[in-house]
Coordinates of C-alpha atoms in Angstrom, one line a residue:
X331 CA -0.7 86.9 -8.1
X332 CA -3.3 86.4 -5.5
X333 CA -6.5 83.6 -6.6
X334 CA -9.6 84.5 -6.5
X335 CA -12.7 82.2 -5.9
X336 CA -16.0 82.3 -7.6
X337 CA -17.2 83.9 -4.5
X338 CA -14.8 86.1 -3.5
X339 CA -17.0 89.7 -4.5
X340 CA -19.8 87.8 -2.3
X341 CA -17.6 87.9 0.6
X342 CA -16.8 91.4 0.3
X343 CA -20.3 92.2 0.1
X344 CA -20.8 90.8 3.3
X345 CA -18.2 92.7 4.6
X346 CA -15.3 89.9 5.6
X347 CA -12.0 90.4 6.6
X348 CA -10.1 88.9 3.7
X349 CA -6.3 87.5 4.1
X350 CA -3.9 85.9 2.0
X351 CA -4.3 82.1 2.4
X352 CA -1.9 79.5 0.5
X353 CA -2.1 82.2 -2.7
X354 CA -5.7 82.1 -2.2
X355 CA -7.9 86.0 -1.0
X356 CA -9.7 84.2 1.5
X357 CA -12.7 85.0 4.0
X358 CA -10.8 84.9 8.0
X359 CA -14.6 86.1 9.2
X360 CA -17.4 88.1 8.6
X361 CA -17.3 90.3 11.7
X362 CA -17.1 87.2 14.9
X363 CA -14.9 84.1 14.2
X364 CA -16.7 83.2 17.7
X365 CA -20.2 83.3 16.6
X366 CA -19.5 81.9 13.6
X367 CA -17.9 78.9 15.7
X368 CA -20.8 78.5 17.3
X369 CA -23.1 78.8 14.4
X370 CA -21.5 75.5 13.2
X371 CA -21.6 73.7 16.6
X372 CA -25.4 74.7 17.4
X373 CA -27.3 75.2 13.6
X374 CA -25.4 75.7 11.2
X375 CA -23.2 77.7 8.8
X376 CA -21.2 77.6 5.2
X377 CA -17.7 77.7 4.0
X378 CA -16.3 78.9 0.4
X379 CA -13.6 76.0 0.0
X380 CA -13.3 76.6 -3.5
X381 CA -9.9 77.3 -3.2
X382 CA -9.4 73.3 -2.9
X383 CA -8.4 71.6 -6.2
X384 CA -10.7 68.9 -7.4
X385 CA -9.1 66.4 -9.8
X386 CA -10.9 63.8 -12.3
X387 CA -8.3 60.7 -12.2
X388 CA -9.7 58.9 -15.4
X389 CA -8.4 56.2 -17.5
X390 CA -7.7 52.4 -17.7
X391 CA -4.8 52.4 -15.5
X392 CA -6.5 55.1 -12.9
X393 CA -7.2 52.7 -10.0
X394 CA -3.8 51.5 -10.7
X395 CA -2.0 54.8 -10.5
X396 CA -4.2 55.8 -7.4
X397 CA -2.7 52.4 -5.3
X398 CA 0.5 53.2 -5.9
X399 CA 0.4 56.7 -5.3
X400 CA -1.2 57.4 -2.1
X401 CA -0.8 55.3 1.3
X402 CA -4.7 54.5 1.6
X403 CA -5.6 51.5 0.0
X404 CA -8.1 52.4 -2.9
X405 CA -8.9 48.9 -3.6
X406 CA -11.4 49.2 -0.9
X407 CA -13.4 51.6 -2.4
X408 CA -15.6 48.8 -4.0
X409 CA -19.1 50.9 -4.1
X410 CA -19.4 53.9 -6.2
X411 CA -19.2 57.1 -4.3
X412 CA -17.4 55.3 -1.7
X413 CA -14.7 57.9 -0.3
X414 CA -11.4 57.5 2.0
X415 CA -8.9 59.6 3.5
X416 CA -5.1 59.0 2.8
X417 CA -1.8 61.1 1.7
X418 CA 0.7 61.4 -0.9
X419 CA 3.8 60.5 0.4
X420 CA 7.4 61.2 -0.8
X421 CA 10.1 58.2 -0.7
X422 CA 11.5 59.1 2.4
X423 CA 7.9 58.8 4.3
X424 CA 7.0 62.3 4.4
X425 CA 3.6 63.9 3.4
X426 CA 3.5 65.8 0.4
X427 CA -0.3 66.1 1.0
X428 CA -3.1 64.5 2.3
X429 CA -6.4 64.1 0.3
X430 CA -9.6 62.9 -0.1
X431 CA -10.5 60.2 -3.2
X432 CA -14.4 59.7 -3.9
X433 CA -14.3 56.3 -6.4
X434 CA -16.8 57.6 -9.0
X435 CA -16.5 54.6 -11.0
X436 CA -14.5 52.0 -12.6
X437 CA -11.4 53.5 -13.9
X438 CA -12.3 57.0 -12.7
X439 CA -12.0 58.9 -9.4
X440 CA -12.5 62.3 -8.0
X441 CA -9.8 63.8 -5.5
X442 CA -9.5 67.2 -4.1
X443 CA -6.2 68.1 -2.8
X444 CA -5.2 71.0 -0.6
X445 CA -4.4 74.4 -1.8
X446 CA -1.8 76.1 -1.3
X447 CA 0.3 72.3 -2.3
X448 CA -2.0 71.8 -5.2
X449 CA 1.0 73.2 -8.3
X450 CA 3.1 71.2 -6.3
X451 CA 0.6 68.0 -6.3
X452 CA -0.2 67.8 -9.8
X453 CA 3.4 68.1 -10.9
X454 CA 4.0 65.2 -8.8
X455 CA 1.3 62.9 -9.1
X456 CA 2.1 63.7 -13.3
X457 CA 5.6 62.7 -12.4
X458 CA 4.5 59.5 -11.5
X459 CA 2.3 59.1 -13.9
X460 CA 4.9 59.6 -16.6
X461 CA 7.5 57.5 -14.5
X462 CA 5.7 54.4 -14.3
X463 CA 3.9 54.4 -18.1
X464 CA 0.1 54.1 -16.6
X465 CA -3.0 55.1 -19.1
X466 CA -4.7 57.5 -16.9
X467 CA -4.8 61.5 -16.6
X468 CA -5.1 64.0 -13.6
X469 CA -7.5 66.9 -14.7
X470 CA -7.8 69.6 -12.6
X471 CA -11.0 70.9 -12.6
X472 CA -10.9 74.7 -11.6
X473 CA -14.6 74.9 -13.6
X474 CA -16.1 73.8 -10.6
X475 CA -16.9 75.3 -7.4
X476 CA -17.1 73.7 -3.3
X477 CA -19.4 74.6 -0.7
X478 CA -19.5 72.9 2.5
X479 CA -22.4 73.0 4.7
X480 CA -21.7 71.8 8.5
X481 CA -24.0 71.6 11.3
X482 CA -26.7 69.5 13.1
X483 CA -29.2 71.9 10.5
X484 CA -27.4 71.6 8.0
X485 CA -28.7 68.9 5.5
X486 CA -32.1 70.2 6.3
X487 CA -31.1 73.7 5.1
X488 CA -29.4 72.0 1.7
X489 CA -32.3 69.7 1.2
X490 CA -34.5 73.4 1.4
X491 CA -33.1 75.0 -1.0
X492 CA -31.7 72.1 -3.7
X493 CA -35.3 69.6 -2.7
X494 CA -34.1 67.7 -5.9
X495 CA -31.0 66.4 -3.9
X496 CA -32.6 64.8 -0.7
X497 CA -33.5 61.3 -2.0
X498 CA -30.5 60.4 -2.9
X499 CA -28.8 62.0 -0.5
X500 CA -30.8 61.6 2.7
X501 CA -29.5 57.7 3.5
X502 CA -25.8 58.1 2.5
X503 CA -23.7 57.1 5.1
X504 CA -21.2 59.1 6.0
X505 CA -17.8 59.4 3.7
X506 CA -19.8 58.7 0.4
X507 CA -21.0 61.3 -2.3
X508 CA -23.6 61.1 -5.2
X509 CA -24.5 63.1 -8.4
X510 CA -27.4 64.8 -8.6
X511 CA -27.5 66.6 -11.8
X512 CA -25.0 69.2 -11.5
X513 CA -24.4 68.8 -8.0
X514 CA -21.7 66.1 -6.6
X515 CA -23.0 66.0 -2.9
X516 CA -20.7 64.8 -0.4
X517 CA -21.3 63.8 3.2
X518 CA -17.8 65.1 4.4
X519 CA -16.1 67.6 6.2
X520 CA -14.0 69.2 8.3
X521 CA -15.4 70.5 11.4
X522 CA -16.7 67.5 13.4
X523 CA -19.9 68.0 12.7
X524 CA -23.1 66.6 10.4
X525 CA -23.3 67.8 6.5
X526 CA -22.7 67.7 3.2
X527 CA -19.9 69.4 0.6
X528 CA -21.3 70.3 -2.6
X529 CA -19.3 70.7 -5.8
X530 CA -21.2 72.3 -8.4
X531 CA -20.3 74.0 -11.6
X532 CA -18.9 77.3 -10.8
X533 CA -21.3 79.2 -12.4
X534 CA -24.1 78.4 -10.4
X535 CA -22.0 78.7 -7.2
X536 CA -23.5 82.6 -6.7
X537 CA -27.2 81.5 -6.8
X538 CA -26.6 78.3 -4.5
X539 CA -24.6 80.6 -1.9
X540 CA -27.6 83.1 -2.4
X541 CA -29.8 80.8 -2.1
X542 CA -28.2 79.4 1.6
X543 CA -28.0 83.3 2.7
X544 CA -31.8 83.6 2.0
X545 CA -32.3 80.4 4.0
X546 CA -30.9 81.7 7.1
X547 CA -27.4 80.3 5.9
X548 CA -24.6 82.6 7.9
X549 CA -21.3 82.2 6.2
X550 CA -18.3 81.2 7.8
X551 CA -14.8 82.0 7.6
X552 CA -11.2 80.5 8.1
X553 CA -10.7 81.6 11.3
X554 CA -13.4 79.1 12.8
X555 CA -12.9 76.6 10.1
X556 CA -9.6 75.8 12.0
X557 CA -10.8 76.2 15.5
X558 CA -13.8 73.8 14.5
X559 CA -11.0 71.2 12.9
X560 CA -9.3 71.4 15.5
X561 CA -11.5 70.8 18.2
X562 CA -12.1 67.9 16.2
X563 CA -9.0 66.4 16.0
X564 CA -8.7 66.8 12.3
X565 CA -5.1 67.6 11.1
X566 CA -3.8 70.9 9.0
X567 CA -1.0 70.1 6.6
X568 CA 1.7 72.4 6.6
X569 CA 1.0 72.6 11.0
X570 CA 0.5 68.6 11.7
X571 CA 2.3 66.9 9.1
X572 CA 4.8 67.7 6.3
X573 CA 7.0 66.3 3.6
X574 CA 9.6 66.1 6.5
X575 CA 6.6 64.2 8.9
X576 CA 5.7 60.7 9.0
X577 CA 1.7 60.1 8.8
X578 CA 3.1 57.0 11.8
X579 CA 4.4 60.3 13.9
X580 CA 1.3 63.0 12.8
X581 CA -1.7 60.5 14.3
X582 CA -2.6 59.4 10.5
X583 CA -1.7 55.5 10.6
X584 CA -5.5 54.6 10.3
X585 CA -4.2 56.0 6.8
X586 CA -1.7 54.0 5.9
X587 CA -2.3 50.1 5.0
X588 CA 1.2 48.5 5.8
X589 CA -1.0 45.4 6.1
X590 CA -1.1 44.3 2.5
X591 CA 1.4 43.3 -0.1
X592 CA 0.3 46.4 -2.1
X593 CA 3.8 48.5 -3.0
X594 CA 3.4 52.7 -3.1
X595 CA 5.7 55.3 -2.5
X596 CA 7.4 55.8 0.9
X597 CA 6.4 52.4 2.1
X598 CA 10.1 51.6 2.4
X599 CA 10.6 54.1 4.2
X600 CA 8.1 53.4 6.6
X601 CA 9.1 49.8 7.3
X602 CA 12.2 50.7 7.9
X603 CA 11.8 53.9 10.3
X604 CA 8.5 53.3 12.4
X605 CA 6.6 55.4 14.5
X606 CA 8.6 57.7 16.9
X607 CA 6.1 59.7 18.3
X608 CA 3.2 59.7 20.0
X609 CA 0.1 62.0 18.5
X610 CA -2.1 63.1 21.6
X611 CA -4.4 66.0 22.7
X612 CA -3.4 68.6 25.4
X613 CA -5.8 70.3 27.6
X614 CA -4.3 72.9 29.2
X615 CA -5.2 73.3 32.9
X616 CA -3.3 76.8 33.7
X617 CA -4.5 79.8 32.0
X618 CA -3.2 80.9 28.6
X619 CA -3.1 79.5 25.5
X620 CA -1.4 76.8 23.5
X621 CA -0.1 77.4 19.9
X622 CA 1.9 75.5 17.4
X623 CA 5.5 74.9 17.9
X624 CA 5.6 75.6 21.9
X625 CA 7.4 72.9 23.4
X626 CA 6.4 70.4 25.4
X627 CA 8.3 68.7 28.5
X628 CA 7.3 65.4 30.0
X629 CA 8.5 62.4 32.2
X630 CA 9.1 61.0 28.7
X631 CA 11.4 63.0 27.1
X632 CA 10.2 66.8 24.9
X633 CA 7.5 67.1 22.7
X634 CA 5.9 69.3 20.5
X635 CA 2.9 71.5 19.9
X636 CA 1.4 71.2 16.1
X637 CA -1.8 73.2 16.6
X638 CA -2.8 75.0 19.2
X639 CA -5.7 77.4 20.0
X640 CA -8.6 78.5 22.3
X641 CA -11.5 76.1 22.4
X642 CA -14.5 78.2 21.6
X643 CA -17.3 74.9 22.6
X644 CA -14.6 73.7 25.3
X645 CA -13.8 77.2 27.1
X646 CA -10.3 76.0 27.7
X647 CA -7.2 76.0 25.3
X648 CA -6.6 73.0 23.3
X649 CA -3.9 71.2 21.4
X650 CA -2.0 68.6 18.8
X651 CA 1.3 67.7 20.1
X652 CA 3.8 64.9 18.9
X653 CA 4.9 63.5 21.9
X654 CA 7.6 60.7 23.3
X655 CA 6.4 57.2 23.1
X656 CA 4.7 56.1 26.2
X657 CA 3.2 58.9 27.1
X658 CA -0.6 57.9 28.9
X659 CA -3.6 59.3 28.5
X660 CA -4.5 61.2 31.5
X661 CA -0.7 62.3 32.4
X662 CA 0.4 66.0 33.2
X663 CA 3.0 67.7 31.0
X664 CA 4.5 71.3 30.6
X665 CA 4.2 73.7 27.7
X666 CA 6.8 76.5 27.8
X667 CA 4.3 79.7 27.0
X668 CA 6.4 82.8 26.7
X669 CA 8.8 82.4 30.3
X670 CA 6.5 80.1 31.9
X671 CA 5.9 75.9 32.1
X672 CA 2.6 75.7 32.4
X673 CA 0.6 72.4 33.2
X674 CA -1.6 70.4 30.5
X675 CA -3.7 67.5 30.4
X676 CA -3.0 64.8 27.9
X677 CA -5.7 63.8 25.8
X678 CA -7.3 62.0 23.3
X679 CA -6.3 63.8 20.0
X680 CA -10.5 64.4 19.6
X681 CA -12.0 67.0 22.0
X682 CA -15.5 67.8 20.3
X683 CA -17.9 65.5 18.2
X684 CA -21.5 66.1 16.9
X685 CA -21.5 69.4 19.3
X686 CA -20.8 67.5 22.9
X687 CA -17.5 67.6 24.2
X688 CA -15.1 63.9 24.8
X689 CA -12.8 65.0 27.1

């Protein structure tokens, strides 16, 4: 059956096109995925992520489990509401998801997870839990409800209508969250620009969302939410990485701390198979446009398109693509686009920051 967010009669109010989205009925857009691309790049605009599965990792073992588990090291998060970026992996090196962990506070930890993996997740990360005897639980807390607000307007248009979160939220840097209340306030996201993600209680999620309308809020749907990602560089499981994907091979080794003696699962694996791939941006310079799993020829050998799309901010189609070792910034390749080898740019896997474009 087909989950439903807090929001979801909201949406349909507003009349959005609604599609089927990792078992989730999920906004695509309320009437222009291009406006509402642009909204984001130049104000500001809101997303429904609700469907993302918050977990409460709790208990005297919890920091414990969380090194082990996850590729990241945790044991840097030394200042409450500290956050990092990392994924699960399985033993042969592959991603079983990748996630976000806020450190709350000694011996407990907040992570959301993706969700269309997140039955999956929680069986395994219990698996492990059980498997190596640690004093800690995974709660899943589908009580509460996540807002993200993006845009260079955006904290000004949270701060207007919930005042009581601006002190403490006005000076954190970015990657950190705080409590306020009922509100755990967040500055990440996933589009490349400013903001802050709110997780509230899910009965208040209505008035908030409301509240943001009234405020000159415009919602926005999936359909930019990956075109914003991706013109920032940000990686989509299940497109850029897999159980059957390296993070070394999907651009995610920043992730990984091989440096340390800290043991977790897949480490092996990665010492023993390192990076094969290259993880770059492609620009294409013919007309057309790149999508995911268009191949990708070059003096280097064949590569491969992960995400592809039209660059609303950029005018131009854009693209993830693993490709051979060695291949240099700045170098021409050929995408195979229905019968034709057409000519790209290789890139920087980042094409958009903070609205200006860096390629």
């Amino acid at each position: 059956m087909t989950q439903k967010t807090v929001l979801n009669e909201m949406h349909r109010r507003l009349g959005a096109k609604m599609v089927d989205f990792g078992g989730w009925d999920m906004p695509l857009h309320y009437g222009s995925q291009i406006e509402e691309h642009h909204a984001v790049r130049r104000d500001c605009g809101m997303f429904d992520v609700s469907h993302m599965c918050a977990l409460d990792v709790a208990g005297p073992d919890a920091k414990t489990f969380l090194l082990r588990l996850i590729a990241n090291n945790v044991g840097r998060l030394q200042t409450p509401g500290k956050a990092l970026y990392s994924a699960m992996l399985n033993p042969s090196g592959g991603v079983v998801d990748d996630l976000i962990v806020y450190f709350v506070e000694d011996g407990q930890y907040r992570v959301v997870i993706n969700a269309g993996t997140a039955e999956k997740d929680i069986a395994w990360m219990n698996a492990r839990l059980a498997e190596w005897n640690l004093a800690a639980t995974c709660l899943p807390r589908r009580d509460l409800a996540i807002i993200a607000v993006q845009g260079p307007n955006a904290k000004s248009r949270v701060w207007q209508v919930l005042p009581e979160t601006r002190a403490a939220s006005e000076a954190l840097p970015p990657f950190h969250s705080i409590s306020v209340g009922d509100y755990f306030v967040a500055t990440t996201g996933y589009t490349g620009e400013d903001g802050l993600e709110i997780t509230l209680p899910a009965s208040k999620a209505q008035a908030f969302w409301q509240a943001l309308l009234d405020a000159g809020v415009p919602p926005i749907g999936l359909g930019a939410r990956d075109t914003l990602r991706l013109e920032a560089g940000m990686n989509l499981y299940g497109q850029d990485m897999d159980e059957n994907v390296s993070p070394l091979d999907a651009g995610l080794t920043w992730t990984v701390d091989l440096s340390s003696d800290r043991d977790f699962v897949g480490k092996a694996a990665l010492l023993a198979q390192p990076q094969r791939y290259d993880f770059l941006g492609l620009v294409l310079l013919d007309r057309g446009v790149l999508r995911a799993h268009q191949s990708v020829t070059s003096e280097h050998g064949d590569g491969e398109i992960t995400s592809g799309t039209f660059s609303p901010t950029l005018q131009t189609s854009i693209a993830l693509a693993r490709l051979p070792l060695g291949t240099a910034i700045g170098e021409t390749v050929h995408v195979a686009v229905r019968d034709k080898q057409l000519a790209a740019r290789v890139t920087k896997p980042r094409f958009v920051r903070n609205g200006r474009g860096l390629i």
